[in-house]
Short mmCIF file of C-alpha atoms and ligand atoms in Angstrom, two decimals:
data_model
loop_
_atom_site.label_atom_id
_atom_site.label_comp_id
_atom_site.label_asym_id
_atom_site.label_seq_id
_atom_site.Cartn_x
_atom_site.Cartn_y
_atom_site.Cartn_z
CA MET A 849 38.31 18.03 -55.83
CA LYS A 850 36.99 15.38 -53.49
CA PHE A 851 34.27 12.98 -54.62
CA LYS A 852 31.64 11.46 -52.44
CA LEU A 853 31.07 7.82 -51.64
CA PHE A 854 27.41 8.05 -52.56
CA ARG A 855 26.23 8.82 -56.05
CA ALA A 856 23.53 11.46 -56.30
CA PRO A 857 20.19 10.19 -57.71
CA ASP A 858 21.10 11.63 -61.13
CA GLY A 859 24.23 9.48 -61.16
CA SER A 860 26.63 12.40 -60.66
CA GLN A 861 29.12 12.50 -57.84
CA GLY A 862 28.33 15.87 -56.45
CA GLY A 863 24.70 15.57 -55.35
CA GLY A 864 23.71 17.47 -52.26
CA SER A 865 21.21 14.77 -51.32
CA ALA A 866 23.93 12.25 -50.41
CA PRO A 867 23.77 11.31 -46.74
CA GLU A 868 26.39 13.06 -44.66
CA ALA A 869 28.76 10.93 -42.60
CA PRO A 870 28.24 11.48 -38.89
CA VAL A 871 31.07 13.22 -37.09
CA ILE A 872 33.10 10.64 -35.20
CA SER A 873 33.99 11.82 -31.76
CA THR A 874 36.31 8.97 -30.71
CA PRO A 875 39.26 10.57 -28.94
CA VAL A 876 42.78 10.02 -30.21
CA VAL A 877 44.52 7.58 -27.89
CA THR A 878 48.15 6.66 -27.65
CA HIS A 879 49.38 3.08 -27.92
CA GLY A 880 52.89 1.67 -27.88
CA ALA A 881 54.48 2.82 -31.11
CA GLY A 882 52.53 6.03 -31.58
CA PRO A 883 49.17 7.74 -31.63
CA VAL A 884 46.22 5.86 -33.08
CA GLY A 885 43.54 7.85 -34.86
CA PRO A 886 39.77 7.66 -34.43
CA THR A 887 37.93 4.69 -35.96
CA LYS A 888 37.90 4.83 -39.75
CA ILE A 889 36.43 1.43 -40.55
CA SER A 890 34.23 -0.58 -38.28
CA ALA A 891 33.43 -4.22 -39.07
CA ARG A 892 30.64 -5.87 -37.11
CA ASP A 893 29.84 -9.59 -37.20
CA VAL A 894 31.24 -9.98 -40.68
CA SER A 895 30.97 -13.47 -42.13
CA VAL A 896 32.02 -14.48 -45.63
CA PHE A 897 30.94 -17.55 -47.59
CA TYR A 898 32.34 -18.98 -50.82
CA GLY A 899 29.40 -21.05 -52.00
CA ASP A 900 28.57 -23.31 -49.03
CA LYS A 901 31.96 -22.91 -47.44
CA GLN A 902 32.28 -20.33 -44.68
CA ALA A 903 35.65 -18.55 -44.74
CA LEU A 904 35.09 -15.88 -42.05
CA TYR A 905 33.03 -16.13 -38.86
CA ASP A 906 31.52 -13.06 -37.16
CA VAL A 907 34.55 -10.82 -37.35
CA SER A 908 34.20 -7.53 -35.47
CA LEU A 909 37.13 -5.14 -35.71
CA GLU A 910 37.65 -1.40 -35.41
CA ILE A 911 40.31 -0.05 -37.75
CA PRO A 912 41.71 3.33 -36.66
CA ASP A 913 42.63 6.15 -39.01
CA LYS A 914 46.22 7.42 -39.47
CA THR A 915 47.46 4.06 -38.26
CA VAL A 916 48.90 0.89 -39.73
CA THR A 917 46.89 -2.19 -38.76
CA ALA A 918 48.54 -5.54 -39.50
CA LEU A 919 46.45 -8.66 -40.20
CA ILE A 920 48.40 -11.79 -39.36
CA GLY A 921 47.63 -15.51 -39.21
CA PRO A 922 48.38 -18.80 -40.95
CA SER A 923 47.66 -19.41 -44.61
CA GLY A 924 43.96 -19.80 -45.37
CA CYS A 925 42.75 -18.14 -42.14
CA GLY A 926 40.85 -15.44 -44.07
CA LYS A 927 43.15 -12.40 -44.05
CA SER A 928 42.76 -11.59 -47.76
CA THR A 929 39.05 -12.36 -47.58
CA PHE A 930 38.64 -9.88 -44.73
CA LEU A 931 40.77 -7.25 -46.51
CA ARG A 932 38.54 -7.57 -49.59
CA THR A 933 35.39 -6.93 -47.57
CA MET A 934 36.63 -3.38 -46.91
CA ASN A 935 36.47 -2.26 -50.54
CA ARG A 936 33.90 -4.78 -51.75
CA MET A 937 36.36 -6.65 -53.91
CA ASN A 938 34.51 -9.81 -52.85
CA ASP A 939 31.60 -8.53 -54.98
CA THR A 940 33.70 -9.44 -58.00
CA ILE A 941 33.75 -13.14 -56.96
CA SER A 942 30.42 -14.57 -58.16
CA HIS A 943 29.99 -17.30 -55.51
CA CYS A 944 31.06 -15.05 -52.62
CA ARG A 945 28.55 -13.74 -50.06
CA VAL A 946 29.26 -11.28 -47.26
CA THR A 947 27.02 -10.78 -44.21
CA GLY A 948 27.34 -8.37 -41.28
CA ARG A 949 28.03 -4.66 -41.42
CA ILE A 950 31.04 -2.63 -42.47
CA GLU A 951 31.04 1.10 -41.92
CA MET A 952 33.50 3.67 -43.13
CA ASP A 953 33.16 6.99 -41.29
CA GLY A 954 29.84 5.65 -40.04
CA GLU A 955 28.45 4.90 -43.53
CA ASP A 956 27.40 1.37 -44.48
CA ILE A 957 29.70 0.56 -47.42
CA ASN A 958 27.39 -2.23 -48.58
CA ALA A 959 24.37 0.08 -48.88
CA LYS A 960 22.66 0.00 -52.29
CA SER A 961 23.46 3.67 -52.82
CA VAL A 962 27.22 3.09 -52.60
CA ASP A 963 28.98 2.88 -55.93
CA PRO A 964 31.72 0.24 -55.57
CA VAL A 965 33.91 2.01 -58.13
CA LEU A 966 33.95 5.19 -56.06
CA LEU A 967 34.39 3.15 -52.89
CA ARG A 968 37.46 1.46 -54.39
CA ALA A 969 38.99 4.85 -55.17
CA ARG A 970 38.53 5.85 -51.52
CA VAL A 971 39.76 2.46 -50.35
CA GLY A 972 42.73 1.64 -52.58
CA MET A 973 44.36 -1.75 -52.77
CA VAL A 974 47.90 -2.95 -53.37
CA PHE A 975 48.50 -6.64 -54.11
CA GLN A 976 51.27 -9.12 -53.55
CA LYS A 977 52.52 -8.98 -57.11
CA PRO A 978 53.05 -5.46 -58.48
CA ASN A 979 50.45 -4.99 -61.22
CA PRO A 980 51.17 -1.81 -63.19
CA PHE A 981 49.04 -1.29 -66.29
CA PRO A 982 50.88 -1.96 -69.58
CA LYS A 983 51.22 1.79 -70.05
CA THR A 984 53.77 4.50 -69.33
CA ILE A 985 54.71 5.50 -65.78
CA TYR A 986 52.82 8.77 -66.29
CA GLU A 987 49.71 7.03 -67.61
CA ASN A 988 49.66 4.52 -64.77
CA VAL A 989 49.29 7.38 -62.28
CA ALA A 990 47.16 9.70 -64.46
CA TYR A 991 44.58 7.05 -65.36
CA GLY A 992 42.54 7.15 -62.14
CA PRO A 993 42.41 10.95 -61.74
CA ARG A 994 41.38 11.21 -65.40
CA ILE A 995 38.47 8.74 -65.20
CA HIS A 996 37.29 10.28 -61.92
CA GLY A 997 37.58 13.81 -63.35
CA LEU A 998 39.96 15.01 -60.64
CA ALA A 999 41.96 17.31 -62.93
CA SER A 1000 40.53 20.08 -65.07
CA SER A 1001 43.64 20.69 -67.18
CA LYS A 1002 46.79 18.95 -68.35
CA GLY A 1003 48.78 21.08 -65.90
CA GLU A 1004 46.65 19.91 -62.99
CA LEU A 1005 47.01 16.30 -64.08
CA ASP A 1006 50.80 16.73 -64.31
CA ASP A 1007 50.78 18.09 -60.75
CA ILE A 1008 48.74 15.13 -59.46
CA VAL A 1009 51.15 12.70 -61.15
CA GLN A 1010 54.15 14.47 -59.65
CA ILE A 1011 52.71 14.73 -56.13
CA SER A 1012 51.60 11.08 -56.15
CA LEU A 1013 54.99 9.84 -57.32
CA LYS A 1014 56.67 12.00 -54.67
CA ARG A 1015 54.44 10.64 -51.91
CA ALA A 1016 55.18 7.12 -53.08
CA GLY A 1017 58.91 7.86 -52.85
CA LEU A 1018 59.47 7.20 -56.56
CA TRP A 1019 59.74 10.66 -58.16
CA GLU A 1020 63.52 10.98 -57.90
CA GLU A 1021 63.98 7.66 -59.68
CA VAL A 1022 61.54 8.20 -62.56
CA SER A 1023 61.18 11.95 -63.16
CA ASP A 1024 63.35 11.72 -66.30
CA ARG A 1025 61.48 8.75 -67.79
CA LEU A 1026 57.82 9.37 -67.12
CA HIS A 1027 56.93 8.23 -70.61
CA SER A 1028 58.68 4.85 -70.39
CA PRO A 1029 56.63 1.73 -69.66
CA GLY A 1030 55.79 1.11 -66.00
CA THR A 1031 56.51 -2.56 -66.51
CA GLY A 1032 60.17 -1.68 -67.22
CA LEU A 1033 60.76 -0.72 -63.58
CA SER A 1034 62.22 -3.05 -60.95
CA GLY A 1035 59.78 -5.00 -58.75
CA GLY A 1036 60.19 -2.60 -55.83
CA GLN A 1037 59.76 0.43 -58.10
CA GLN A 1038 56.68 -1.15 -59.68
CA GLN A 1039 55.18 -1.66 -56.23
CA ARG A 1040 55.81 2.03 -55.42
CA LEU A 1041 54.27 2.94 -58.81
CA VAL A 1042 51.16 0.97 -57.88
CA ILE A 1043 51.06 2.82 -54.54
CA ALA A 1044 51.39 6.14 -56.44
CA ARG A 1045 48.50 5.03 -58.66
CA ALA A 1046 46.37 4.35 -55.56
CA ILE A 1047 47.37 7.69 -53.98
CA ALA A 1048 46.52 9.66 -57.15
CA VAL A 1049 42.77 9.26 -56.62
CA GLU A 1050 42.94 10.72 -53.10
CA PRO A 1051 42.18 7.57 -51.12
CA GLU A 1052 41.51 7.59 -47.41
CA VAL A 1053 42.34 3.95 -46.82
CA ILE A 1054 45.06 1.83 -48.43
CA LEU A 1055 44.74 -1.95 -48.19
CA MET A 1056 47.92 -3.92 -48.82
CA ASP A 1057 47.91 -7.69 -49.28
CA GLU A 1058 51.45 -8.96 -48.65
CA PRO A 1059 52.92 -6.02 -50.60
CA CYS A 1060 56.54 -7.06 -50.03
CA SER A 1061 56.39 -10.80 -50.50
CA ALA A 1062 57.74 -10.58 -54.07
CA LEU A 1063 60.47 -8.08 -53.16
CA ASP A 1064 64.10 -8.33 -52.06
CA PRO A 1065 65.14 -7.02 -48.61
CA ILE A 1066 66.24 -3.60 -49.89
CA ALA A 1067 63.02 -2.99 -51.85
CA THR A 1068 61.09 -4.29 -48.81
CA ALA A 1069 62.84 -1.81 -46.51
CA LYS A 1070 61.89 1.03 -48.88
CA ILE A 1071 58.22 0.00 -48.91
CA GLU A 1072 58.22 -0.32 -45.11
CA GLU A 1073 59.68 3.19 -44.79
CA LEU A 1074 57.06 4.45 -47.20
CA ILE A 1075 54.25 2.78 -45.25
CA ASP A 1076 55.50 4.52 -42.12
CA GLU A 1077 55.36 7.90 -43.90
CA LEU A 1078 51.97 7.23 -45.47
CA ARG A 1079 50.31 6.54 -42.15
CA GLU A 1080 50.42 10.26 -41.34
CA ARG A 1081 47.80 10.75 -44.04
CA TYR A 1082 46.00 7.47 -44.55
CA CYS A 1083 44.41 4.56 -42.74
CA ILE A 1084 46.54 1.57 -43.75
CA VAL A 1085 45.73 -2.12 -43.39
CA ILE A 1086 48.47 -4.58 -44.29
CA VAL A 1087 48.38 -8.36 -44.51
CA THR A 1088 51.76 -9.90 -43.83
CA HIS A 1089 53.27 -13.30 -43.12
CA SER A 1090 56.31 -11.67 -41.62
CA MET A 1091 56.06 -11.22 -37.86
CA ALA A 1092 59.09 -8.93 -38.05
CA GLN A 1093 57.36 -6.77 -40.64
CA ALA A 1094 54.16 -6.57 -38.62
CA ALA A 1095 56.19 -5.53 -35.58
CA ARG A 1096 58.17 -2.94 -37.56
CA VAL A 1097 55.39 -1.21 -39.47
CA SER A 1098 52.15 -1.54 -37.54
CA GLN A 1099 50.69 0.07 -34.44
CA ARG A 1100 47.76 -2.36 -34.21
CA THR A 1101 47.73 -6.07 -34.97
CA ALA A 1102 44.84 -8.47 -35.50
CA PHE A 1103 45.48 -12.22 -35.36
CA PHE A 1104 43.20 -14.49 -37.40
CA HIS A 1105 42.93 -18.27 -37.14
CA LEU A 1106 40.58 -20.61 -39.01
CA GLY A 1107 38.36 -17.76 -40.16
CA ARG A 1108 38.00 -16.17 -36.73
CA LEU A 1109 39.54 -13.05 -35.28
CA VAL A 1110 41.30 -14.44 -32.22
CA GLU A 1111 42.77 -11.30 -30.76
CA THR A 1112 43.51 -7.68 -31.59
CA GLY A 1113 45.36 -4.91 -29.82
CA PRO A 1114 48.41 -2.64 -29.86
CA THR A 1115 51.16 -4.42 -31.82
CA GLU A 1116 53.58 -4.22 -28.92
CA GLU A 1117 51.12 -6.00 -26.64
CA ILE A 1118 50.22 -8.70 -29.19
CA PHE A 1119 53.90 -9.50 -29.67
CA THR A 1120 55.06 -9.29 -26.08
CA ASN A 1121 52.06 -10.22 -24.01
CA PRO A 1122 49.23 -11.81 -26.03
CA ARG A 1123 46.09 -12.79 -24.14
CA GLU A 1124 45.37 -15.91 -26.16
CA ARG A 1125 47.41 -19.09 -26.23
CA ARG A 1126 46.85 -19.48 -29.99
CA THR A 1127 48.36 -16.03 -30.65
CA LEU A 1128 51.43 -16.89 -28.59
CA ASP A 1129 51.83 -20.20 -30.41
CA TYR A 1130 51.61 -18.49 -33.80
CA ILE A 1131 53.97 -15.60 -33.11
CA THR A 1132 56.53 -17.94 -31.59
CA GLY A 1133 56.42 -20.15 -34.67
CA ARG A 1134 54.69 -23.19 -33.18
CA PHE A 1135 52.34 -23.34 -36.17
CA GLY A 1136 51.59 -21.47 -39.35
N1 LIG B 2014 37.73 -17.18 -54.58
C1 LIG B 2014 37.60 -18.16 -53.65
N2 LIG B 2014 36.75 -19.20 -53.87
C2 LIG B 2014 36.61 -20.17 -52.94
N3 LIG B 2014 37.24 -20.21 -51.78
C3 LIG B 2014 38.10 -19.21 -51.51
C4 LIG B 2014 38.32 -18.13 -52.42
N4 LIG B 2014 39.23 -17.28 -51.88
C5 LIG B 2014 39.54 -17.81 -50.69
N5 LIG B 2014 38.88 -18.95 -50.45
C6 LIG B 2014 38.95 -19.79 -49.23
O1 LIG B 2014 38.69 -18.99 -48.10
C7 LIG B 2014 39.58 -19.28 -47.04
C8 LIG B 2014 40.35 -18.03 -46.65
O2 LIG B 2014 41.19 -17.68 -47.74
P1 LIG B 2014 42.05 -16.35 -47.78
O3 LIG B 2014 42.65 -16.26 -49.13
O4 LIG B 2014 41.24 -15.22 -47.30
O5 LIG B 2014 43.16 -16.69 -46.68
P2 LIG B 2014 44.52 -15.94 -46.32
O6 LIG B 2014 44.57 -15.84 -44.85
O7 LIG B 2014 44.63 -14.69 -47.11
O8 LIG B 2014 45.62 -16.99 -46.81
P3 LIG B 2014 47.10 -16.75 -47.39
O9 LIG B 2014 47.92 -16.34 -46.21
O10 LIG B 2014 47.49 -18.07 -47.93
O11 LIG B 2014 47.02 -15.69 -48.44
C9 LIG B 2014 40.46 -20.42 -47.54
O12 LIG B 2014 39.93 -21.62 -47.09
C10 LIG B 2014 40.37 -20.32 -49.04
O13 LIG B 2014 40.55 -21.56 -49.64
MG1 LIG B 2015 45.94 -14.02 -48.59
#
């Protein structure tokens, strides 16, 4: 069962009066490392303020579907802030204000009729530090589908848990201990468990904020492989400090500096032939 972004007036998820997303007719184009899907998320003139302090300035960026987009830039340039605008996580910060427009499939995600809880199921998020719930492996994955009513029987829920763990590349390692605590897994396994938890609620977009920075090189390689597989199904946006990682996993790269989007394009182009001097200086390690 798929739920809608908009709640029906009676508060249910299935209302027929919810506005339909327009059909996007952007053609699929091919860039460097592979095909890039049609636009999934479109940010226009997005600015973010923490109290009086402006953290992002008029960022406009098209994020394609079925593609990995990497956000790079020095510490404090606004990467996490921008990532959080795409699932309204900034709403949870009391002194934070977002202006501009962000559309997903042509719908304004900041519209009053959008329920942020449903939005965050469609736009899942994975953080730097793996954050499994203090529950069993099974419960970590089953929790979301249960609260969103995605399974009508225990058997269906079991299937969702199994499929999600398989897609996250973790099933083989945990199938015999589904009822052990998720926190007992290694860091890399915990991160894949968190990805399985995000996948279980049928997201369309997965936001990842430095998902490998707490992991060793082997666990990192596994997550990178997984990201490459996941892009067949999902729109993925990843923040990374590793130029090598951005080059390995992404098809599009956006470079941020001092709260502004300096340059965006196919990853290969950004890394081999950037248009802006500041991008070149950053990717060659002159600052950051
Ligand atoms: N909750 C907050 N309250 C106030 N200011 C914040 C908050 N979160 C971020 N900022 C400020 O906004 C700016 C952008 O921060 P952000 O965390 O988005 O940067 P970043 O590019 O993700 O950095 P890093 O690479 O270090 O994670 C910084 O100046 C930061 O201090
Ligand atoms: Mg950050």
